[in-house]
mmCIF file of C-alpha atoms in Angstrom:
data_model
loop_
_atom_site.group_PDB
_atom_site.id
_atom_site.type_symbol
_atom_site.label_atom_id
_atom_site.label_comp_id
_atom_site.label_asym_id
_atom_site.label_seq_id
_atom_site.Cartn_x
_atom_site.Cartn_y
_atom_site.Cartn_z
ATOM 1 C CA UNK A 1 0.133 -0.083 0.089
ATOM 2 C CA UNK A 2 1.282 3.396 -0.762
ATOM 3 C CA UNK A 3 2.012 5.781 2.063
ATOM 4 C CA UNK A 4 2.362 2.996 4.696
ATOM 5 C CA UNK A 5 5.455 4.352 5.974
ATOM 6 C CA UNK A 6 4.020 7.562 6.884
ATOM 7 C CA UNK A 7 1.397 5.974 9.288
ATOM 8 C CA UNK A 8 4.208 4.403 11.260
ATOM 9 C CA UNK A 9 5.078 0.713 11.064
ATOM 10 C CA UNK A 10 3.701 -0.128 14.552
ATOM 11 C CA UNK A 11 0.282 1.633 13.598
ATOM 12 C CA UNK A 12 0.293 -0.221 10.360
ATOM 13 C CA UNK A 13 0.950 -3.660 12.107
ATOM 14 C CA UNK A 14 -1.892 -2.900 14.660
ATOM 15 C CA UNK A 15 -4.434 -2.073 11.793
ATOM 16 C CA UNK A 16 -3.453 -5.287 9.986
ATOM 17 C CA UNK A 17 -4.072 -7.443 12.991
ATOM 18 C CA UNK A 18 -7.617 -5.977 13.585
ATOM 19 C CA UNK A 19 -8.236 -6.701 9.806
ATOM 20 C CA UNK A 20 -6.946 -10.308 10.251
ATOM 21 C CA UNK A 21 -9.547 -10.571 13.072
ATOM 22 C CA UNK A 22 -12.296 -8.669 11.265
ATOM 23 C CA UNK A 23 -15.154 -11.067 12.162
ATOM 24 C CA UNK A 24 -14.612 -10.690 15.939
ATOM 25 C CA UNK A 25 -14.142 -7.086 15.778
ATOM 26 C CA UNK A 26 -17.278 -6.489 13.841
ATOM 27 C CA UNK A 27 -19.519 -8.778 15.957
ATOM 28 C CA UNK A 28 -18.190 -6.812 19.213
ATOM 29 C CA UNK A 29 -19.074 -3.523 17.723
ATOM 30 C CA UNK A 30 -22.472 -4.898 16.455
ATOM 31 C CA UNK A 31 -23.070 -6.084 20.120
ATOM 32 C CA UNK A 32 -22.064 -2.685 21.380
ATOM 33 C CA UNK A 33 -24.407 -0.874 19.045
ATOM 34 C CA UNK A 34 -27.346 -3.024 19.781
ATOM 35 C CA UNK A 35 -26.649 -2.626 23.553
ATOM 36 C CA UNK A 36 -26.736 1.369 23.313
ATOM 37 C CA UNK A 37 -29.287 1.558 20.400
ATOM 38 C CA UNK A 38 -32.323 -0.734 21.004
ATOM 39 C CA UNK A 39 -33.738 0.006 17.537
ATOM 40 C CA UNK A 40 -31.064 -2.193 15.992
ATOM 41 C CA UNK A 41 -32.233 -5.237 18.017
ATOM 42 C CA UNK A 42 -35.544 -5.103 16.086
ATOM 43 C CA UNK A 43 -33.890 -4.032 12.916
ATOM 44 C CA UNK A 44 -31.028 -6.434 12.577
ATOM 45 C CA UNK A 45 -29.582 -9.627 14.009
ATOM 46 C CA UNK A 46 -26.141 -9.203 15.467
ATOM 47 C CA UNK A 47 -24.584 -10.920 12.439
ATOM 48 C CA UNK A 48 -26.423 -8.811 9.988
ATOM 49 C CA UNK A 49 -25.335 -5.777 11.774
ATOM 50 C CA UNK A 50 -21.830 -7.028 11.856
ATOM 51 C CA UNK A 51 -21.837 -7.485 8.152
ATOM 52 C CA UNK A 52 -23.439 -3.991 7.617
ATOM 53 C CA UNK A 53 -20.473 -2.533 9.935
ATOM 54 C CA UNK A 54 -17.663 -4.487 8.135
ATOM 55 C CA UNK A 55 -17.121 -2.122 5.178
ATOM 56 C CA UNK A 56 -16.966 0.948 7.386
ATOM 57 C CA UNK A 57 -14.360 -0.612 9.729
ATOM 58 C CA UNK A 58 -12.253 -1.636 6.732
ATOM 59 C CA UNK A 59 -12.516 1.810 5.203
ATOM 60 C CA UNK A 60 -11.638 3.581 8.658
ATOM 61 C CA UNK A 61 -8.627 1.230 9.089
ATOM 62 C CA UNK A 62 -7.352 1.971 5.513
ATOM 63 C CA UNK A 63 -7.527 5.565 6.297
ATOM 64 C CA UNK A 64 -5.269 5.111 9.288
ATOM 65 C CA UNK A 65 -3.030 2.958 7.404
ATOM 66 C CA UNK A 66 -2.755 5.487 4.583
ATOM 67 C CA UNK A 67 -2.555 8.248 7.038
ATOM 68 C CA UNK A 68 -5.291 10.257 5.094
ATOM 69 C CA UNK A 69 -9.068 10.515 5.169
ATOM 70 C CA UNK A 70 -10.319 9.217 1.875
ATOM 71 C CA UNK A 71 -13.592 10.209 0.240
ATOM 72 C CA UNK A 72 -16.233 8.397 2.379
ATOM 73 C CA UNK A 73 -18.059 6.217 -0.369
ATOM 74 C CA UNK A 74 -19.057 3.524 2.070
ATOM 75 C CA UNK A 75 -20.508 6.146 4.416
ATOM 76 C CA UNK A 76 -22.708 7.395 1.486
ATOM 77 C CA UNK A 77 -23.921 4.011 0.730
ATOM 78 C CA UNK A 78 -24.682 3.351 4.332
ATOM 79 C CA UNK A 79 -26.704 6.671 4.608
ATOM 80 C CA UNK A 80 -28.786 5.682 1.601
ATOM 81 C CA UNK A 81 -29.366 2.199 2.876
ATOM 82 C CA UNK A 82 -30.362 3.196 6.401
ATOM 83 C CA UNK A 83 -32.712 6.026 4.878
ATOM 84 C CA UNK A 84 -34.548 3.679 2.667
ATOM 85 C CA UNK A 85 -35.072 1.399 5.604
ATOM 86 C CA UNK A 86 -36.402 3.998 7.825
ATOM 87 C CA UNK A 87 -33.668 3.995 10.386
ATOM 88 C CA UNK A 88 -33.628 7.299 12.395
ATOM 89 C CA UNK A 89 -30.555 9.408 11.201
ATOM 90 C CA UNK A 90 -29.537 10.080 14.977
ATOM 91 C CA UNK A 91 -29.492 6.381 15.616
ATOM 92 C CA UNK A 92 -27.198 5.697 12.489
ATOM 93 C CA UNK A 93 -24.835 8.652 13.442
ATOM 94 C CA UNK A 94 -24.616 7.293 17.227
ATOM 95 C CA UNK A 95 -23.793 3.712 15.792
ATOM 96 C CA UNK A 96 -21.050 5.256 13.727
ATOM 97 C CA UNK A 97 -19.573 7.028 16.776
ATOM 98 C CA UNK A 98 -19.969 3.904 19.003
ATOM 99 C CA UNK A 99 -18.017 1.902 16.218
ATOM 100 C CA UNK A 100 -15.294 4.510 15.894
ATOM 101 C CA UNK A 101 -14.854 4.669 19.603
ATOM 102 C CA UNK A 102 -14.346 1.005 20.020
ATOM 103 C CA UNK A 103 -12.136 0.710 17.101
ATOM 104 C CA UNK A 104 -9.845 3.520 18.631
ATOM 105 C CA UNK A 105 -9.802 1.566 21.747
ATOM 106 C CA UNK A 106 -8.645 -1.463 20.079
ATOM 107 C CA UNK A 107 -5.823 0.407 18.311
ATOM 108 C CA UNK A 108 -4.686 1.765 21.554
ATOM 109 C CA UNK A 109 -4.799 -1.690 23.053
ATOM 110 C CA UNK A 110 -2.743 -3.239 20.121
ATOM 111 C CA UNK A 111 -0.210 -0.497 20.551
ATOM 112 C CA UNK A 112 0.158 -0.051 24.147
ATOM 113 C CA UNK A 113 3.096 -2.476 24.655
ATOM 114 C CA UNK A 114 5.174 -0.668 21.836
ATOM 115 C CA UNK A 115 6.064 2.952 22.883
ATOM 116 C CA UNK A 116 6.892 3.979 19.517
ATOM 117 C CA UNK A 117 3.774 2.538 18.013
ATOM 118 C CA UNK A 118 1.763 4.302 20.695
ATOM 119 C CA UNK A 119 3.297 7.590 19.975
ATOM 120 C CA UNK A 120 2.680 7.197 16.225
ATOM 121 C CA UNK A 121 -0.844 6.331 16.889
ATOM 122 C CA UNK A 122 -1.384 9.600 18.703
ATOM 123 C CA UNK A 123 -0.502 11.115 15.284
ATOM 124 C CA UNK A 124 -2.940 8.965 13.506
ATOM 125 C CA UNK A 125 -5.821 9.904 15.821
ATOM 126 C CA UNK A 126 -6.731 12.945 13.872
ATOM 127 C CA UNK A 127 -7.032 10.817 10.807
ATOM 128 C CA UNK A 128 -9.363 8.565 12.358
ATOM 129 C CA UNK A 129 -11.654 11.239 14.022
ATOM 130 C CA UNK A 130 -11.529 13.252 10.814
ATOM 131 C CA UNK A 131 -12.625 10.222 8.904
ATOM 132 C CA UNK A 132 -15.630 9.928 11.385
ATOM 133 C CA UNK A 133 -16.427 13.609 10.781
ATOM 134 C CA UNK A 134 -16.112 13.223 6.968
ATOM 135 C CA UNK A 135 -18.132 10.068 7.061
ATOM 136 C CA UNK A 136 -20.826 11.451 9.110
ATOM 137 C CA UNK A 137 -21.116 14.407 6.832
ATOM 138 C CA UNK A 138 -21.439 12.054 3.775
ATOM 139 C CA UNK A 139 -23.807 9.865 5.501
ATOM 140 C CA UNK A 140 -26.079 12.689 6.411
ATOM 141 C CA UNK A 141 -25.941 14.130 2.950
ATOM 142 C CA UNK A 142 -27.020 10.711 1.425
ATOM 143 C CA UNK A 143 -29.551 10.154 4.085
ATOM 144 C CA UNK A 144 -31.264 13.499 3.341
ATOM 145 C CA UNK A 145 -31.171 12.871 -0.436
ATOM 146 C CA UNK A 146 -33.087 9.828 0.073
ATOM 147 C CA UNK A 147 -35.628 11.686 2.247
ATOM 148 C CA UNK A 148 -35.972 14.252 -0.384
ATOM 149 C CA UNK A 149 -36.446 11.535 -2.961
ATOM 150 C CA UNK A 150 -39.083 9.664 -0.968
ATOM 151 C CA UNK A 151 -41.007 13.005 -0.409
ATOM 152 C CA UNK A 152 -40.948 13.675 -4.048
ATOM 153 C CA UNK A 153 -42.098 10.061 -4.683
ATOM 154 C CA UNK A 154 -44.816 10.453 -2.060
ATOM 155 C CA UNK A 155 -46.131 13.860 -3.459
ATOM 156 C CA UNK A 156 -46.136 12.136 -6.896
ATOM 157 C CA UNK A 157 -48.143 9.364 -5.621
ATOM 158 C CA UNK A 158 -50.507 11.306 -3.748
ATOM 159 C CA UNK A 159 -50.957 13.648 -6.757
ATOM 160 C CA UNK A 160 -51.613 10.462 -8.906
ATOM 161 C CA UNK A 161 -54.000 9.055 -6.248
ATOM 162 C CA UNK A 162 -55.969 12.380 -6.187
ATOM 163 C CA UNK A 163 -56.167 12.491 -9.942
ATOM 164 C CA UNK A 164 -57.456 8.893 -9.998
ATOM 165 C CA UNK A 165 -60.036 9.622 -7.178
ATOM 166 C CA UNK A 166 -61.786 12.649 -8.870
ATOM 167 C CA UNK A 167 -61.398 11.376 -12.514
ATOM 168 C CA UNK A 168 -62.138 7.584 -11.799
ATOM 169 C CA UNK A 169 -59.233 6.677 -14.099
ATOM 170 C CA UNK A 170 -56.324 4.903 -12.257
ATOM 171 C CA UNK A 171 -52.861 4.128 -14.051
ATOM 172 C CA UNK A 172 -51.757 1.521 -11.311
ATOM 173 C CA UNK A 173 -54.344 -1.010 -11.914
ATOM 174 C CA UNK A 174 -55.799 -0.296 -8.456
ATOM 175 C CA UNK A 175 -59.403 0.336 -7.828
ATOM 176 C CA UNK A 176 -60.712 3.567 -6.279
ATOM 177 C CA UNK A 177 -61.294 1.754 -3.079
ATOM 178 C CA UNK A 178 -57.445 0.977 -2.984
ATOM 179 C CA UNK A 179 -56.920 4.641 -3.874
ATOM 180 C CA UNK A 180 -59.198 5.726 -0.966
ATOM 181 C CA UNK A 181 -57.269 3.548 1.409
ATOM 182 C CA UNK A 182 -53.940 4.880 0.419
ATOM 183 C CA UNK A 183 -55.255 8.473 0.941
ATOM 184 C CA UNK A 184 -56.512 7.412 4.372
ATOM 185 C CA UNK A 185 -60.228 7.782 3.381
ATOM 186 C CA UNK A 186 -63.144 5.463 4.367
ATOM 187 C CA UNK A 187 -64.744 3.515 1.610
ATOM 188 C CA UNK A 188 -68.185 4.000 2.784
ATOM 189 C CA UNK A 189 -69.962 7.068 4.848
ATOM 190 C CA UNK A 190 -71.375 10.321 3.669
ATOM 191 C CA UNK A 191 -69.323 12.404 1.192
ATOM 192 C CA UNK A 192 -69.640 15.495 -0.891
ATOM 193 C CA UNK A 193 -67.367 16.959 -3.567
ATOM 194 C CA UNK A 194 -66.447 20.682 -3.330
ATOM 195 C CA UNK A 195 -65.624 22.652 -6.381
ATOM 196 C CA UNK A 196 -64.466 26.263 -6.301
ATOM 197 C CA UNK A 197 -63.255 28.753 -8.827
ATOM 198 C CA UNK A 198 -59.456 28.491 -9.422
ATOM 199 C CA UNK A 199 -57.592 30.324 -6.557
ATOM 200 C CA UNK A 200 -60.829 31.221 -4.898
ATOM 201 C CA UNK A 201 -59.598 29.956 -1.518
ATOM 202 C CA UNK A 202 -57.911 32.696 0.197
ATOM 203 C CA UNK A 203 -54.231 32.968 -0.205
ATOM 204 C CA UNK A 204 -53.640 32.742 3.583
ATOM 205 C CA UNK A 205 -55.818 29.772 3.821
ATOM 206 C CA UNK A 206 -55.021 27.499 0.679
ATOM 207 C CA UNK A 207 -56.730 23.971 0.419
ATOM 208 C CA UNK A 208 -53.904 22.414 2.449
ATOM 209 C CA UNK A 209 -55.175 24.590 5.268
ATOM 210 C CA UNK A 210 -58.800 23.733 4.534
ATOM 211 C CA UNK A 211 -57.681 20.071 4.868
ATOM 212 C CA UNK A 212 -55.897 20.756 8.031
ATOM 213 C CA UNK A 213 -58.690 22.875 9.478
ATOM 214 C CA UNK A 214 -61.257 20.056 9.060
ATOM 215 C CA UNK A 215 -58.871 17.471 10.297
ATOM 216 C CA UNK A 216 -58.847 19.358 13.670
ATOM 217 C CA UNK A 217 -62.632 18.896 13.624
ATOM 218 C CA UNK A 218 -62.403 15.307 13.104
ATOM 219 C CA UNK A 219 -63.297 15.652 9.344
ATOM 220 C CA UNK A 220 -61.382 13.896 6.859
ATOM 221 C CA UNK A 221 -60.930 15.424 3.423
ATOM 222 C CA UNK A 222 -58.504 15.810 0.407
ATOM 223 C CA UNK A 223 -58.043 18.566 -1.927
ATOM 224 C CA UNK A 224 -56.596 18.970 -5.371
ATOM 225 C CA UNK A 225 -55.852 22.051 -7.583
ATOM 226 C CA UNK A 226 -56.781 21.790 -11.219
ATOM 227 C CA UNK A 227 -56.612 24.168 -14.140
ATOM 228 C CA UNK A 228 -60.197 25.217 -13.861
ATOM 229 C CA UNK A 229 -61.121 24.539 -10.311
ATOM 230 C CA UNK A 230 -60.044 23.596 -6.691
ATOM 231 C CA UNK A 231 -61.509 20.283 -6.163
ATOM 232 C CA UNK A 232 -62.144 18.690 -2.653
ATOM 233 C CA UNK A 233 -63.623 15.377 -1.257
ATOM 234 C CA UNK A 234 -65.113 15.834 2.320
ATOM 235 C CA UNK A 235 -66.189 12.692 4.378
ATOM 236 C CA UNK A 236 -68.925 14.179 6.576
ATOM 237 C CA UNK A 237 -69.686 13.197 10.027
ATOM 238 C CA UNK A 238 -72.774 12.887 12.304
ATOM 239 C CA UNK A 239 -71.748 16.311 13.796
ATOM 240 C CA UNK A 240 -70.298 17.849 10.813
ATOM 241 C CA UNK A 241 -73.038 17.954 8.059
ATOM 242 C CA UNK A 242 -73.331 19.889 4.850
ATOM 243 C CA UNK A 243 -74.709 22.970 6.580
ATOM 244 C CA UNK A 244 -71.527 23.335 8.749
ATOM 245 C CA UNK A 245 -69.375 22.698 5.863
ATOM 246 C CA UNK A 246 -71.041 25.447 3.785
ATOM 247 C CA UNK A 247 -70.717 27.830 6.294
ATOM 248 C CA UNK A 248 -66.920 27.136 6.695
ATOM 249 C CA UNK A 249 -66.403 27.254 2.853
ATOM 250 C CA UNK A 250 -68.233 30.496 2.693
ATOM 251 C CA UNK A 251 -65.686 31.854 5.347
ATOM 252 C CA UNK A 252 -62.604 30.979 3.590
ATOM 253 C CA UNK A 253 -63.363 31.491 -0.196
ATOM 254 C CA UNK A 254 -63.543 34.599 -2.437
ATOM 255 C CA UNK A 255 -65.267 33.114 -5.384
ATOM 256 C CA UNK A 256 -67.919 30.752 -6.299
ATOM 257 C CA UNK A 257 -68.024 27.356 -4.685
ATOM 258 C CA UNK A 258 -70.317 24.101 -5.608
ATOM 259 C CA UNK A 259 -71.160 21.311 -3.384
ATOM 260 C CA UNK A 260 -72.447 18.090 -4.795
ATOM 261 C CA UNK A 261 -75.214 16.032 -3.458
ATOM 262 C CA UNK A 262 -74.464 13.628 -0.740
ATOM 263 C CA UNK A 263 -73.273 10.094 -1.634
ATOM 264 C CA UNK A 264 -72.280 7.051 0.382
ATOM 265 C CA UNK A 265 -69.585 5.212 -1.533
ATOM 266 C CA UNK A 266 -66.241 6.486 -2.216
ATOM 267 C CA UNK A 267 -66.361 4.911 -5.744
ATOM 268 C CA UNK A 268 -69.155 7.493 -6.675
ATOM 269 C CA UNK A 269 -66.587 10.401 -6.291
ATOM 270 C CA UNK A 270 -66.070 10.906 -10.108
ATOM 271 C CA UNK A 271 -69.833 11.199 -10.612
ATOM 272 C CA UNK A 272 -70.154 13.705 -8.019
ATOM 273 C CA UNK A 273 -67.465 16.035 -9.610
ATOM 274 C CA UNK A 274 -69.715 17.219 -12.404
ATOM 275 C CA UNK A 275 -72.447 18.136 -9.844
ATOM 276 C CA UNK A 276 -70.165 20.111 -7.965
ATOM 277 C CA UNK A 277 -68.845 21.956 -11.004
ATOM 278 C CA UNK A 278 -72.396 22.572 -12.214
ATOM 279 C CA UNK A 279 -73.253 23.889 -8.969
ATOM 280 C CA UNK A 280 -70.299 26.313 -8.744
ATOM 281 C CA UNK A 281 -71.146 27.493 -12.321
ATOM 282 C CA UNK A 282 -74.714 28.085 -11.587
ATOM 283 C CA UNK A 283 -73.631 31.269 -9.539
ATOM 284 C CA UNK A 284 -73.037 34.536 -11.200
ATOM 285 C CA UNK A 285 -69.294 34.873 -12.131
ATOM 286 C CA UNK A 286 -67.557 37.002 -9.817
ATOM 287 C CA UNK A 287 -69.876 36.468 -7.017
ATOM 288 C CA UNK A 288 -68.831 34.999 -3.660
ATOM 289 C CA UNK A 289 -71.491 32.097 -2.942
ATOM 290 C CA UNK A 290 -71.628 28.738 -1.904
ATOM 291 C CA UNK A 291 -74.138 26.697 -3.998
ATOM 292 C CA UNK A 292 -75.564 23.131 -3.473
ATOM 293 C CA UNK A 293 -76.216 21.126 -6.437
ATOM 294 C CA UNK A 294 -79.697 20.592 -5.290
ATOM 295 C CA UNK A 295 -80.368 24.376 -5.442
ATOM 296 C CA UNK A 296 -78.926 24.800 -8.864
ATOM 297 C CA UNK A 297 -80.304 22.238 -10.896
ATOM 298 C CA UNK A 298 -82.141 24.534 -13.417
ATOM 299 C CA UNK A 299 -79.104 26.655 -13.567
ATOM 300 C CA UNK A 300 -76.974 23.569 -13.951
ATOM 301 C CA UNK A 301 -79.046 22.538 -17.079
ATOM 302 C CA UNK A 302 -78.395 25.880 -18.619
ATOM 303 C CA UNK A 303 -74.562 25.791 -18.202
ATOM 304 C CA UNK A 304 -74.631 22.117 -19.238
ATOM 305 C CA UNK A 305 -75.826 23.465 -22.841
ATOM 306 C CA UNK A 306 -74.287 26.672 -23.283
ATOM 307 C CA UNK A 307 -74.682 26.990 -26.982
ATOM 308 C CA UNK A 308 -78.359 26.134 -26.878
ATOM 309 C CA UNK A 309 -79.048 28.240 -23.714
ATOM 310 C CA UNK A 310 -77.243 31.284 -25.192
ATOM 311 C CA UNK A 311 -79.259 30.833 -28.411
ATOM 312 C CA UNK A 312 -82.608 30.785 -26.454
ATOM 313 C CA UNK A 313 -81.331 34.008 -24.670
ATOM 314 C CA UNK A 314 -80.749 35.884 -27.912
ATOM 315 C CA UNK A 315 -83.834 34.817 -29.566
ATOM 316 C CA UNK A 316 -86.008 35.643 -26.366
ATOM 317 C CA UNK A 317 -84.347 38.978 -25.764
ATOM 318 C CA UNK A 318 -83.310 39.895 -29.300
ATOM 319 C CA UNK A 319 -85.179 43.428 -29.147
ATOM 320 C CA UNK A 320 -84.202 43.997 -25.434
ATOM 321 C CA UNK A 321 -80.564 43.727 -26.527
ATOM 322 C CA UNK A 322 -81.166 46.687 -28.830
ATOM 323 C CA UNK A 323 -81.678 48.881 -25.918
ATOM 324 C CA UNK A 324 -78.938 50.969 -24.108
ATOM 325 C CA UNK A 325 -76.968 48.808 -21.668
ATOM 326 C CA UNK A 326 -78.253 50.633 -18.595
ATOM 327 C CA UNK A 327 -81.925 50.308 -19.616
ATOM 328 C CA UNK A 328 -81.480 46.874 -20.590
ATOM 329 C CA UNK A 329 -79.816 46.132 -17.183
ATOM 330 C CA UNK A 330 -82.767 47.685 -15.423
ATOM 331 C CA UNK A 331 -85.383 45.388 -17.267
ATOM 332 C CA UNK A 332 -83.329 42.113 -16.260
ATOM 333 C CA UNK A 333 -82.726 43.159 -12.689
ATOM 334 C CA UNK A 334 -86.513 43.802 -12.562
ATOM 335 C CA UNK A 335 -87.404 40.405 -14.100
ATOM 336 C CA UNK A 336 -84.836 38.642 -11.796
ATOM 337 C CA UNK A 337 -86.386 40.300 -8.619
ATOM 338 C CA UNK A 338 -89.749 39.461 -9.639
ATOM 339 C CA UNK A 339 -88.730 35.714 -10.160
ATOM 340 C CA UNK A 340 -87.046 35.904 -6.574
ATOM 341 C CA UNK A 341 -90.207 37.480 -5.172
ATOM 342 C CA UNK A 342 -92.476 34.487 -6.555
ATOM 343 C CA UNK A 343 -94.249 36.756 -8.938
ATOM 344 C CA UNK A 344 -95.057 39.404 -6.507
ATOM 345 C CA UNK A 345 -94.706 43.035 -7.937
ATOM 346 C CA UNK A 346 -94.741 44.408 -4.344
ATOM 347 C CA UNK A 347 -92.087 42.116 -2.935
ATOM 348 C CA UNK A 348 -90.041 42.661 -6.065
ATOM 349 C CA UNK A 349 -90.411 46.451 -5.663
ATOM 350 C CA UNK A 350 -88.944 46.115 -2.134
ATOM 351 C CA UNK A 351 -85.952 44.065 -3.475
ATOM 352 C CA UNK A 352 -84.994 46.698 -5.778
ATOM 353 C CA UNK A 353 -86.239 49.679 -4.116
ATOM 354 C CA UNK A 354 -89.053 51.006 -6.248
ATOM 355 C CA UNK A 355 -92.777 51.101 -6.368
ATOM 356 C CA UNK A 356 -94.761 47.929 -7.436
ATOM 357 C CA UNK A 357 -96.375 49.871 -10.349
ATOM 358 C CA UNK A 358 -92.956 50.579 -11.662
ATOM 359 C CA UNK A 359 -92.232 46.750 -11.426
ATOM 360 C CA UNK A 360 -95.441 46.268 -13.447
ATOM 361 C CA UNK A 361 -94.424 48.905 -15.938
ATOM 362 C CA UNK A 362 -91.042 47.461 -16.636
ATOM 363 C CA UNK A 363 -92.345 43.863 -16.771
ATOM 364 C CA UNK A 364 -95.107 44.912 -19.338
ATOM 365 C CA UNK A 365 -92.255 46.605 -21.522
ATOM 366 C CA UNK A 366 -90.275 43.240 -21.205
ATOM 367 C CA UNK A 367 -93.244 41.396 -22.365
ATOM 368 C CA UNK A 368 -93.800 43.488 -25.268
ATOM 369 C CA UNK A 369 -90.188 43.397 -26.417
ATOM 370 C CA UNK A 370 -89.848 39.636 -25.936
ATOM 371 C CA UNK A 371 -93.346 38.774 -27.064
ATOM 372 C CA UNK A 372 -93.725 36.423 -23.988
ATOM 373 C CA UNK A 373 -96.542 36.924 -21.417
ATOM 374 C CA UNK A 374 -95.438 36.578 -17.690
ATOM 375 C CA UNK A 375 -98.886 35.246 -17.002
ATOM 376 C CA UNK A 376 -98.178 32.098 -19.391
ATOM 377 C CA UNK A 377 -96.663 29.145 -17.621
ATOM 378 C CA UNK A 378 -94.684 28.267 -21.009
ATOM 379 C CA UNK A 379 -93.540 31.919 -21.375
ATOM 380 C CA UNK A 380 -92.610 32.281 -17.863
ATOM 381 C CA UNK A 381 -90.413 29.069 -18.283
ATOM 382 C CA UNK A 382 -88.871 30.483 -21.394
ATOM 383 C CA UNK A 383 -88.176 33.858 -19.827
ATOM 384 C CA UNK A 384 -86.532 32.216 -16.727
ATOM 385 C CA UNK A 385 -84.290 29.973 -18.766
ATOM 386 C CA UNK A 386 -83.308 32.951 -21.020
ATOM 387 C CA UNK A 387 -82.665 35.200 -17.948
ATOM 388 C CA UNK A 388 -80.492 32.544 -16.484
ATOM 389 C CA UNK A 389 -78.457 32.380 -19.691
ATOM 390 C CA UNK A 390 -77.983 36.108 -19.799
ATOM 391 C CA UNK A 391 -76.688 35.980 -16.095
ATOM 392 C CA UNK A 392 -74.533 32.850 -16.334
ATOM 393 C CA UNK A 393 -73.224 32.948 -19.954
ATOM 394 C CA UNK A 394 -72.788 36.550 -20.859
ATOM 395 C CA UNK A 395 -69.863 35.934 -23.302
ATOM 396 C CA UNK A 396 -71.774 33.244 -25.227
ATOM 397 C CA UNK A 397 -74.893 35.389 -25.304
ATOM 398 C CA UNK A 398 -73.374 38.348 -26.748
ATOM 399 C CA UNK A 399 -70.937 36.781 -29.149
#
């Protein structure tokens, strides 16, 4: 070996003796590690631990012989292996210190009857302990690298699981029930899907915060950001029902939110997603409201067939659209208030702050322009659907 003379002949001889009796040395180190670190008792047998220790001991002794701390390749490999097995980093580093300390004691014992070798060993002490420092650093870096890789894999797995849950399409061959189990969701219960406008969750309380907040109340949920929406699946409880959920969602959002009907099997999640999206889209764009699908079925029909609905609005209100924008808006607001007031001119007047006779005048004008009579059930239906299209599909209606 190159550089042997620089380590001192007595030190080299001591190292070679230990290498010749490596089995006994590594078994003793394994025993000491298991004695001080109980984790290894369940993790490895003494022989398995001795086999794992062996490359590190050989590397340390070769460093002393060469009188230089080489690049700690063995330590990096050990760090990766222990991280992949889930051994705590502090436990691994402590085991390294135990092994190095015992190795030093054995070197001292081998050299104690030779004053010259003992003196030379003192010069080699810095090599051994510097090797421990370098090995610990390399081990820690490799360990952290594996943790980062695992976190990345976990986040990718979670993203894939969420995509499968909401779409119903899996790429792993697993069923939705298995996907739900991986996400720690119950397979049966009472569930709703929530859909909001993209980035409608407050910046200070993103979906992950909603998940944590609900979890603190004993409510399990998972959330996923998509290009056109934020999607969430919430597992309701006996004490946390849709009314409480709706109030909570209203408190953390700054846009439209839709909530699906309640369903009882996790595998029905993909079918509930369109309900939540249609309930969200039933609200006026730019508004801040939580809408249940059951409350938005008519509006959902309008948004589900945008071209047909926009065409109905253009045909029904063709002459109304010829009016100035302000006058046109007054007529539409009056019609909407009249529908909201269940056909009462007086109540509609209260909603828009005008006299009931003014409401009647505007409705009559709208009837003349549209050719639709508010007293006719068929015409009322057409007027209502056309008004919903104007409210929900402004771009399509005016295109």
